[in-house]
Amino acid sequence: SQREKQELQRLTQAADIERFVDDFWRRRDPDPSTERNEFKEEHYRRLDYANKHFRYGGRHGWKTERGRIYIIHGEPDERRSFAPVSLRRAKLGSGAVGLATQVHEVTVDVPEAELWSYAYLPETKYTRGPVDVYFMRVSAADVLDLYRSNVRDNPAIIQREGFYASGLYFGSRNAAEDFRVVYAGRPMFNSTRDFFMVFETDPGSFDLFETAEVSADLMRSPGDVLEDQEARRAQLRADVESAVFFGQIPASATHWFLFSDTGYTYMPLAVHLPGGSLIDLEEVWLLIEISREGRRVAHLLDRLEPGSLDPFTLRYEGVTYPTRLAVRPGPHQLDIYIVDRKNGRYRHLQKQIEVPGFEDRFQISQPILCRSASPLKQTRESLVGHERTWLTFSQFNPLVVDEFLLLPAADPVFRRKDQLTVFLEIYQPTLDSNRQPKVDLDLQIATPRGPLAGLEAETLEYLTEGDLTKISYAVTFPLARLGAGKYTVQVQADDRIGGQSHRREAEFRIR
């Protein structure tokens, strides 16, 4: 960020600079509970890729427009390349009265182009949903010609004459130029031909100033984005604590604990906004903070846009937002701020929580009741495209635990047509001489009168992390045969080698 640059320029001592670099990467570490810094590793991977694939002339790849967008936003969901082609266009000339209209053919050479499509970019200011970035081999003067052509008449719309007169139209004369962004915004084109036809048929649909605004947004420093998020967090807290809003948003939150051998405890968390009160929402800001002794130790800031989603789902089902944080054991305060600025509503959920630490004994984690738990090896497209009755934002901010993508039920209310998936971990099973566990796991759904349905799961796999050995399970129950009412999931784990047992329960309801 600009602030970080200024701070770094003031440092002269090697120890101070080294400390700055350590703090720089620590601020960006998405999971401080591990020794790895995934953000740092991914940054250098993208940097290396950009320098290998986007180098132009004597310029490093990271200094090009393609390289910068790739480093900031990563690999696009779809990338297409278009080779130079010639397009033939028929233009009608004005003939004399009573005579046939003359037809003139114009051949236009189209430069090389690339189309990058992103399904979603969470850290941008002006883009919403899918974003296309269209690159062409044109010079900066070509783009500037289009700006100049706007000034005379309508400053927001490219004029047809200005476009035809620019080097962008006759792009082959500048084919030696590097790829530059000529369009950024909502998806509009499937080919180079589409791109040029838009100008001929409807030049007003292409807003160059909007493109410039979105392009600048896409190339904004992630450090400045980080600073903006910090300022937005402070503003959200101040707004809620000063009670500038006049109504409250119905909301609930549920959290669980999963152990690790890193000194941190994982804390899956799900925030639920029930149906019925979401119809008028356009944008909701969600801030999650965990603090200890007045010092923030974990946080998350995200923006939800339920107003653009299915009204039926918003009215009757609601929205569930899952995530995961990492916290050290001990007493903490959990604060969840939810702000709906359009309707002047807010919600502040606050809990005092005691975060447990890892204990070296045979035990079961808290069962997490989920609407689904999909193996991470499945493609993102199949998960996003899968039709669900309960809406979740996890395709953009996924809750991933032990190679499973979890969609937890913050409000554990299901319908008969739903399936209930129970996710849990078993810790410290005794291993035999071949270092294999032998654990019997029995899961049942019960009412106060007794068990109704049962499923005995076999040990599928286990992993060892340092001194921690754990087994992960995701077991699914169909609910079609159960009626409305309250139920209990009962979990019993038996260590056949060590002779130990542990039992857990979790309640849910069917409506």
PDB file of N, CA and C in Angstrom, residues 429-495:
ATOM      1  N   PRO A 429      -6.508 -41.937  17.754  1.00  0.00           N
ATOM      2  CA  PRO A 429      -6.779 -43.373  17.847  1.00  0.00           C
ATOM      3  C   PRO A 429      -5.459 -44.132  18.021  1.00  0.00           C
ATOM      4  N   THR A 430      -5.508 -45.253  18.709  1.00  0.00           N
ATOM      5  CA  THR A 430      -4.315 -46.083  18.870  1.00  0.00           C
ATOM      6  C   THR A 430      -4.000 -46.768  17.550  1.00  0.00           C
ATOM      7  N   LEU A 431      -2.709 -46.808  17.180  1.00  0.00           N
ATOM      8  CA  LEU A 431      -2.284 -47.421  15.923  1.00  0.00           C
ATOM      9  C   LEU A 431      -1.681 -48.788  16.177  1.00  0.00           C
ATOM     10  N   ASP A 432      -1.904 -49.726  15.253  1.00  0.00           N
ATOM     11  CA  ASP A 432      -1.340 -51.063  15.401  1.00  0.00           C
ATOM     12  C   ASP A 432       0.104 -51.070  14.913  1.00  0.00           C
ATOM     13  N   SER A 433       0.699 -52.266  14.802  1.00  0.00           N
ATOM     14  CA  SER A 433       2.108 -52.377  14.409  1.00  0.00           C
ATOM     15  C   SER A 433       2.358 -51.855  13.003  1.00  0.00           C
ATOM     16  N   ASN A 434       1.304 -51.842  12.178  1.00  0.00           N
ATOM     17  CA  ASN A 434       1.424 -51.295  10.822  1.00  0.00           C
ATOM     18  C   ASN A 434       1.019 -49.821  10.758  1.00  0.00           C
ATOM     19  N   ARG A 435       0.874 -49.213  11.935  1.00  0.00           N
ATOM     20  CA  ARG A 435       0.478 -47.817  12.065  1.00  0.00           C
ATOM     21  C   ARG A 435      -0.876 -47.555  11.408  1.00  0.00           C
ATOM     22  N   GLN A 436      -1.817 -48.463  11.650  1.00  0.00           N
ATOM     23  CA  GLN A 436      -3.181 -48.323  11.164  1.00  0.00           C
ATOM     24  C   GLN A 436      -4.137 -48.291  12.354  1.00  0.00           C
ATOM     25  N   PRO A 437      -5.155 -47.410  12.336  1.00  0.00           N
ATOM     26  CA  PRO A 437      -6.143 -47.388  13.424  1.00  0.00           C
ATOM     27  C   PRO A 437      -7.246 -48.412  13.163  1.00  0.00           C
ATOM     28  N   LYS A 438      -7.936 -48.792  14.214  1.00  0.00           N
ATOM     29  CA  LYS A 438      -9.115 -49.642  14.106  1.00  0.00           C
ATOM     30  C   LYS A 438     -10.200 -49.018  14.983  1.00  0.00           C
ATOM     31  N   VAL A 439     -11.063 -48.237  14.337  1.00  0.00           N
ATOM     32  CA  VAL A 439     -12.085 -47.478  15.051  1.00  0.00           C
ATOM     33  C   VAL A 439     -13.451 -47.837  14.498  1.00  0.00           C
ATOM     34  N   ASP A 440     -14.381 -48.163  15.391  1.00  0.00           N
ATOM     35  CA  ASP A 440     -15.780 -48.356  15.012  1.00  0.00           C
ATOM     36  C   ASP A 440     -16.535 -47.062  15.298  1.00  0.00           C
ATOM     37  N   LEU A 441     -17.258 -46.585  14.304  1.00  0.00           N
ATOM     38  CA  LEU A 441     -18.034 -45.361  14.457  1.00  0.00           C
ATOM     39  C   LEU A 441     -19.494 -45.673  14.204  1.00  0.00           C
ATOM     40  N   ASP A 442     -20.337 -45.348  15.168  1.00  0.00           N
ATOM     41  CA  ASP A 442     -21.768 -45.600  15.053  1.00  0.00           C
ATOM     42  C   ASP A 442     -22.507 -44.267  15.131  1.00  0.00           C
ATOM     43  N   LEU A 443     -23.301 -43.962  14.106  1.00  0.00           N
ATOM     44  CA  LEU A 443     -24.078 -42.723  14.061  1.00  0.00           C
ATOM     45  C   LEU A 443     -25.556 -43.073  14.007  1.00  0.00           C
ATOM     46  N   GLN A 444     -26.341 -42.382  14.814  1.00  0.00           N
ATOM     47  CA  GLN A 444     -27.778 -42.626  14.856  1.00  0.00           C
ATOM     48  C   GLN A 444     -28.538 -41.313  14.948  1.00  0.00           C
ATOM     49  N   ILE A 445     -29.732 -41.306  14.372  1.00  0.00           N
ATOM     50  CA  ILE A 445     -30.685 -40.217  14.573  1.00  0.00           C
ATOM     51  C   ILE A 445     -31.742 -40.716  15.543  1.00  0.00           C
ATOM     52  N   ALA A 446     -32.009 -39.939  16.583  1.00  0.00           N
ATOM     53  CA  ALA A 446     -32.894 -40.403  17.643  1.00  0.00           C
ATOM     54  C   ALA A 446     -33.851 -39.300  18.067  1.00  0.00           C
ATOM     55  N   THR A 447     -34.954 -39.722  18.660  1.00  0.00           N
ATOM     56  CA  THR A 447     -35.896 -38.840  19.358  1.00  0.00           C
ATOM     57  C   THR A 447     -35.810 -39.193  20.839  1.00  0.00           C
ATOM     58  N   PRO A 448     -36.507 -38.448  21.715  1.00  0.00           N
ATOM     59  CA  PRO A 448     -36.499 -38.828  23.137  1.00  0.00           C
ATOM     60  C   PRO A 448     -36.997 -40.249  23.385  1.00  0.00           C
ATOM     61  N   ARG A 449     -37.737 -40.812  22.440  1.00  0.00           N
ATOM     62  CA  ARG A 449     -38.245 -42.173  22.619  1.00  0.00           C
ATOM     63  C   ARG A 449     -37.265 -43.249  22.177  1.00  0.00           C
ATOM     64  N   GLY A 450     -36.188 -42.851  21.476  1.00  0.00           N
ATOM     65  CA  GLY A 450     -35.205 -43.848  21.075  1.00  0.00           C
ATOM     66  C   GLY A 450     -34.712 -43.629  19.659  1.00  0.00           C
ATOM     67  N   PRO A 451     -33.741 -44.469  19.206  1.00  0.00           N
ATOM     68  CA  PRO A 451     -33.164 -44.330  17.869  1.00  0.00           C
ATOM     69  C   PRO A 451     -34.195 -44.610  16.771  1.00  0.00           C
ATOM     70  N   LEU A 452     -34.055 -43.869  15.664  1.00  0.00           N
ATOM     71  CA  LEU A 452     -34.933 -44.058  14.509  1.00  0.00           C
ATOM     72  C   LEU A 452     -34.173 -44.568  13.295  1.00  0.00           C
ATOM     73  N   ALA A 453     -32.980 -44.050  13.092  1.00  0.00           N
ATOM     74  CA  ALA A 453     -32.183 -44.451  11.935  1.00  0.00           C
ATOM     75  C   ALA A 453     -30.729 -44.517  12.357  1.00  0.00           C
ATOM     76  N   GLY A 454     -30.002 -45.466  11.813  1.00  0.00           N
ATOM     77  CA  GLY A 454     -28.606 -45.624  12.188  1.00  0.00           C
ATOM     78  C   GLY A 454     -27.743 -45.913  10.985  1.00  0.00           C
ATOM     79  N   LEU A 455     -26.462 -45.597  11.115  1.00  0.00           N
ATOM     80  CA  LEU A 455     -25.518 -45.863  10.045  1.00  0.00           C
ATOM     81  C   LEU A 455     -24.161 -46.106  10.672  1.00  0.00           C
ATOM     82  N   GLU A 456     -23.589 -47.262  10.406  1.00  0.00           N
ATOM     83  CA  GLU A 456     -22.267 -47.583  10.929  1.00  0.00           C
ATOM     84  C   GLU A 456     -21.236 -47.281   9.862  1.00  0.00           C
ATOM     85  N   ALA A 457     -20.331 -46.386  10.134  1.00  0.00           N
ATOM     86  CA  ALA A 457     -19.338 -45.957   9.152  1.00  0.00           C
ATOM     87  C   ALA A 457     -18.020 -46.678   9.397  1.00  0.00           C
ATOM     88  N   GLU A 458     -17.358 -47.030   8.314  1.00  0.00           N
ATOM     89  CA  GLU A 458     -16.058 -47.674   8.417  1.00  0.00           C
ATOM     90  C   GLU A 458     -14.955 -46.616   8.325  1.00  0.00           C
ATOM     91  N   THR A 459     -13.785 -46.936   8.875  1.00  0.00           N
ATOM     92  CA  THR A 459     -12.654 -46.035   8.779  1.00  0.00           C
ATOM     93  C   THR A 459     -12.209 -45.947   7.327  1.00  0.00           C
ATOM     94  N   LEU A 460     -12.226 -44.737   6.788  1.00  0.00           N
ATOM     95  CA  LEU A 460     -11.852 -44.570   5.385  1.00  0.00           C
ATOM     96  C   LEU A 460     -10.390 -44.167   5.239  1.00  0.00           C
ATOM     97  N   GLU A 461      -9.961 -43.205   5.992  1.00  0.00           N
ATOM     98  CA  GLU A 461      -8.584 -42.736   5.903  1.00  0.00           C
ATOM     99  C   GLU A 461      -8.239 -41.971   7.168  1.00  0.00           C
ATOM    100  N   TYR A 462      -6.952 -41.775   7.394  1.00  0.00           N
ATOM    101  CA  TYR A 462      -6.527 -40.980   8.531  1.00  0.00           C
ATOM    102  C   TYR A 462      -5.223 -40.297   8.148  1.00  0.00           C
ATOM    103  N   LEU A 463      -4.869 -39.283   8.899  1.00  0.00           N
ATOM    104  CA  LEU A 463      -3.611 -38.593   8.647  1.00  0.00           C
ATOM    105  C   LEU A 463      -2.969 -38.240   9.969  1.00  0.00           C
ATOM    106  N   THR A 464      -1.654 -38.066   9.936  1.00  0.00           N
ATOM    107  CA  THR A 464      -0.883 -37.714  11.121  1.00  0.00           C
ATOM    108  C   THR A 464      -0.207 -36.376  10.889  1.00  0.00           C
ATOM    109  N   GLU A 465      -0.412 -35.437  11.813  1.00  0.00           N
ATOM    110  CA  GLU A 465       0.218 -34.117  11.752  1.00  0.00           C
ATOM    111  C   GLU A 465       1.021 -33.925  13.029  1.00  0.00           C
ATOM    112  N   GLY A 466       2.327 -34.142  12.952  1.00  0.00           N
ATOM    113  CA  GLY A 466       3.146 -34.025  14.150  1.00  0.00           C
ATOM    114  C   GLY A 466       2.708 -35.052  15.179  1.00  0.00           C
ATOM    115  N   ASP A 467       2.308 -34.573  16.371  1.00  0.00           N
ATOM    116  CA  ASP A 467       1.851 -35.466  17.430  1.00  0.00           C
ATOM    117  C   ASP A 467       0.364 -35.771  17.333  1.00  0.00           C
ATOM    118  N   LEU A 468      -0.316 -35.208  16.323  1.00  0.00           N
ATOM    119  CA  LEU A 468      -1.764 -35.387  16.199  1.00  0.00           C
ATOM    120  C   LEU A 468      -2.086 -36.391  15.106  1.00  0.00           C
ATOM    121  N   THR A 469      -2.886 -37.389  15.462  1.00  0.00           N
ATOM    122  CA  THR A 469      -3.437 -38.322  14.489  1.00  0.00           C
ATOM    123  C   THR A 469      -4.947 -38.155  14.484  1.00  0.00           C
ATOM    124  N   LYS A 470      -5.537 -38.025  13.310  1.00  0.00           N
ATOM    125  CA  LYS A 470      -6.983 -37.807  13.247  1.00  0.00           C
ATOM    126  C   LYS A 470      -7.581 -38.513  12.045  1.00  0.00           C
ATOM    127  N   ILE A 471      -8.865 -38.837  12.175  1.00  0.00           N
ATOM    128  CA  ILE A 471      -9.650 -39.441  11.102  1.00  0.00           C
ATOM    129  C   ILE A 471     -10.819 -38.509  10.812  1.00  0.00           C
ATOM    130  N   SER A 472     -11.094 -38.266   9.540  1.00  0.00           N
ATOM    131  CA  SER A 472     -12.184 -37.380   9.146  1.00  0.00           C
ATOM    132  C   SER A 472     -13.322 -38.181   8.537  1.00  0.00           C
ATOM    133  N   TYR A 473     -14.544 -37.827   8.897  1.00  0.00           N
ATOM    134  CA  TYR A 473     -15.733 -38.497   8.382  1.00  0.00           C
ATOM    135  C   TYR A 473     -16.730 -37.462   7.876  1.00  0.00           C
ATOM    136  N   ALA A 474     -17.432 -37.811   6.819  1.00  0.00           N
ATOM    137  CA  ALA A 474     -18.594 -37.052   6.353  1.00  0.00           C
ATOM    138  C   ALA A 474     -19.658 -38.081   5.988  1.00  0.00           C
ATOM    139  N   VAL A 475     -20.677 -38.205   6.828  1.00  0.00           N
ATOM    140  CA  VAL A 475     -21.701 -39.241   6.680  1.00  0.00           C
ATOM    141  C   VAL A 475     -23.043 -38.579   6.419  1.00  0.00           C
ATOM    142  N   THR A 476     -23.770 -39.039   5.408  1.00  0.00           N
ATOM    143  CA  THR A 476     -25.016 -38.403   4.981  1.00  0.00           C
ATOM    144  C   THR A 476     -26.234 -39.259   5.310  1.00  0.00           C
ATOM    145  N   PHE A 477     -27.267 -38.612   5.856  1.00  0.00           N
ATOM    146  CA  PHE A 477     -28.552 -39.254   6.150  1.00  0.00           C
ATOM    147  C   PHE A 477     -29.636 -38.623   5.272  1.00  0.00           C
ATOM    148  N   PRO A 478     -30.439 -39.405   4.554  1.00  0.00           N
ATOM    149  CA  PRO A 478     -31.646 -38.850   3.932  1.00  0.00           C
ATOM    150  C   PRO A 478     -32.723 -38.643   5.002  1.00  0.00           C
ATOM    151  N   LEU A 479     -33.501 -37.580   4.868  1.00  0.00           N
ATOM    152  CA  LEU A 479     -34.499 -37.241   5.882  1.00  0.00           C
ATOM    153  C   LEU A 479     -35.930 -37.452   5.409  1.00  0.00           C
ATOM    154  N   ALA A 480     -36.098 -38.052   4.234  1.00  0.00           N
ATOM    155  CA  ALA A 480     -37.431 -38.142   3.625  1.00  0.00           C
ATOM    156  C   ALA A 480     -38.426 -38.907   4.496  1.00  0.00           C
ATOM    157  N   ARG A 481     -37.966 -39.882   5.273  1.00  0.00           N
ATOM    158  CA  ARG A 481     -38.883 -40.715   6.055  1.00  0.00           C
ATOM    159  C   ARG A 481     -39.155 -40.181   7.457  1.00  0.00           C
ATOM    160  N   LEU A 482     -38.563 -39.065   7.777  1.00  0.00           N
ATOM    161  CA  LEU A 482     -38.751 -38.500   9.113  1.00  0.00           C
ATOM    162  C   LEU A 482     -39.789 -37.384   9.066  1.00  0.00           C
ATOM    163  N   GLY A 483     -40.581 -37.284  10.093  1.00  0.00           N
ATOM    164  CA  GLY A 483     -41.592 -36.242  10.171  1.00  0.00           C
ATOM    165  C   GLY A 483     -41.059 -34.997  10.839  1.00  0.00           C
ATOM    166  N   ALA A 484     -41.904 -33.973  10.915  1.00  0.00           N
ATOM    167  CA  ALA A 484     -41.508 -32.723  11.555  1.00  0.00           C
ATOM    168  C   ALA A 484     -41.277 -32.952  13.049  1.00  0.00           C
ATOM    169  N   GLY A 485     -40.302 -32.226  13.611  1.00  0.00           N
ATOM    170  CA  GLY A 485     -40.025 -32.353  15.032  1.00  0.00           C
ATOM    171  C   GLY A 485     -38.554 -32.199  15.347  1.00  0.00           C
ATOM    172  N   LYS A 486     -38.198 -32.421  16.616  1.00  0.00           N
ATOM    173  CA  LYS A 486     -36.822 -32.290  17.083  1.00  0.00           C
ATOM    174  C   LYS A 486     -36.144 -33.660  17.103  1.00  0.00           C
ATOM    175  N   TYR A 487     -34.868 -33.659  16.721  1.00  0.00           N
ATOM    176  CA  TYR A 487     -34.101 -34.906  16.659  1.00  0.00           C
ATOM    177  C   TYR A 487     -32.699 -34.674  17.214  1.00  0.00           C
ATOM    178  N   THR A 488     -32.029 -35.779  17.487  1.00  0.00           N
ATOM    179  CA  THR A 488     -30.658 -35.737  17.989  1.00  0.00           C
ATOM    180  C   THR A 488     -29.786 -36.662  17.162  1.00  0.00           C
ATOM    181  N   VAL A 489     -28.626 -36.163  16.733  1.00  0.00           N
ATOM    182  CA  VAL A 489     -27.606 -37.010  16.116  1.00  0.00           C
ATOM    183  C   VAL A 489     -26.703 -37.533  17.225  1.00  0.00           C
ATOM    184  N   GLN A 490     -26.628 -38.845  17.365  1.00  0.00           N
ATOM    185  CA  GLN A 490     -25.790 -39.475  18.390  1.00  0.00           C
ATOM    186  C   GLN A 490     -24.599 -40.152  17.718  1.00  0.00           C
ATOM    187  N   VAL A 491     -23.399 -39.817  18.194  1.00  0.00           N
ATOM    188  CA  VAL A 491     -22.169 -40.341  17.605  1.00  0.00           C
ATOM    189  C   VAL A 491     -21.406 -41.108  18.676  1.00  0.00           C
ATOM    190  N   GLN A 492     -21.055 -42.335  18.368  1.00  0.00           N
ATOM    191  CA  GLN A 492     -20.285 -43.180  19.298  1.00  0.00           C
ATOM    192  C   GLN A 492     -19.057 -43.697  18.559  1.00  0.00           C
ATOM    193  N   ALA A 493     -17.857 -43.453  19.122  1.00  0.00           N
ATOM    194  CA  ALA A 493     -16.608 -43.937  18.526  1.00  0.00           C
ATOM    195  C   ALA A 493     -15.925 -44.868  19.511  1.00  0.00           C
ATOM    196  N   ASP A 494     -15.510 -46.033  19.022  1.00  0.00           N
ATOM    197  CA  ASP A 494     -14.837 -47.039  19.853  1.00  0.00           C
ATOM    198  C   ASP A 494     -13.471 -47.351  19.258  1.00  0.00           C
ATOM    199  N   ASP A 495     -12.435 -47.151  20.066  1.00  0.00           N
ATOM    200  CA  ASP A 495     -11.070 -47.479  19.666  1.00  0.00           C
ATOM    201  C   ASP A 495     -10.825 -48.941  20.010  1.00  0.00           C
TER     202      ASP A 495
END
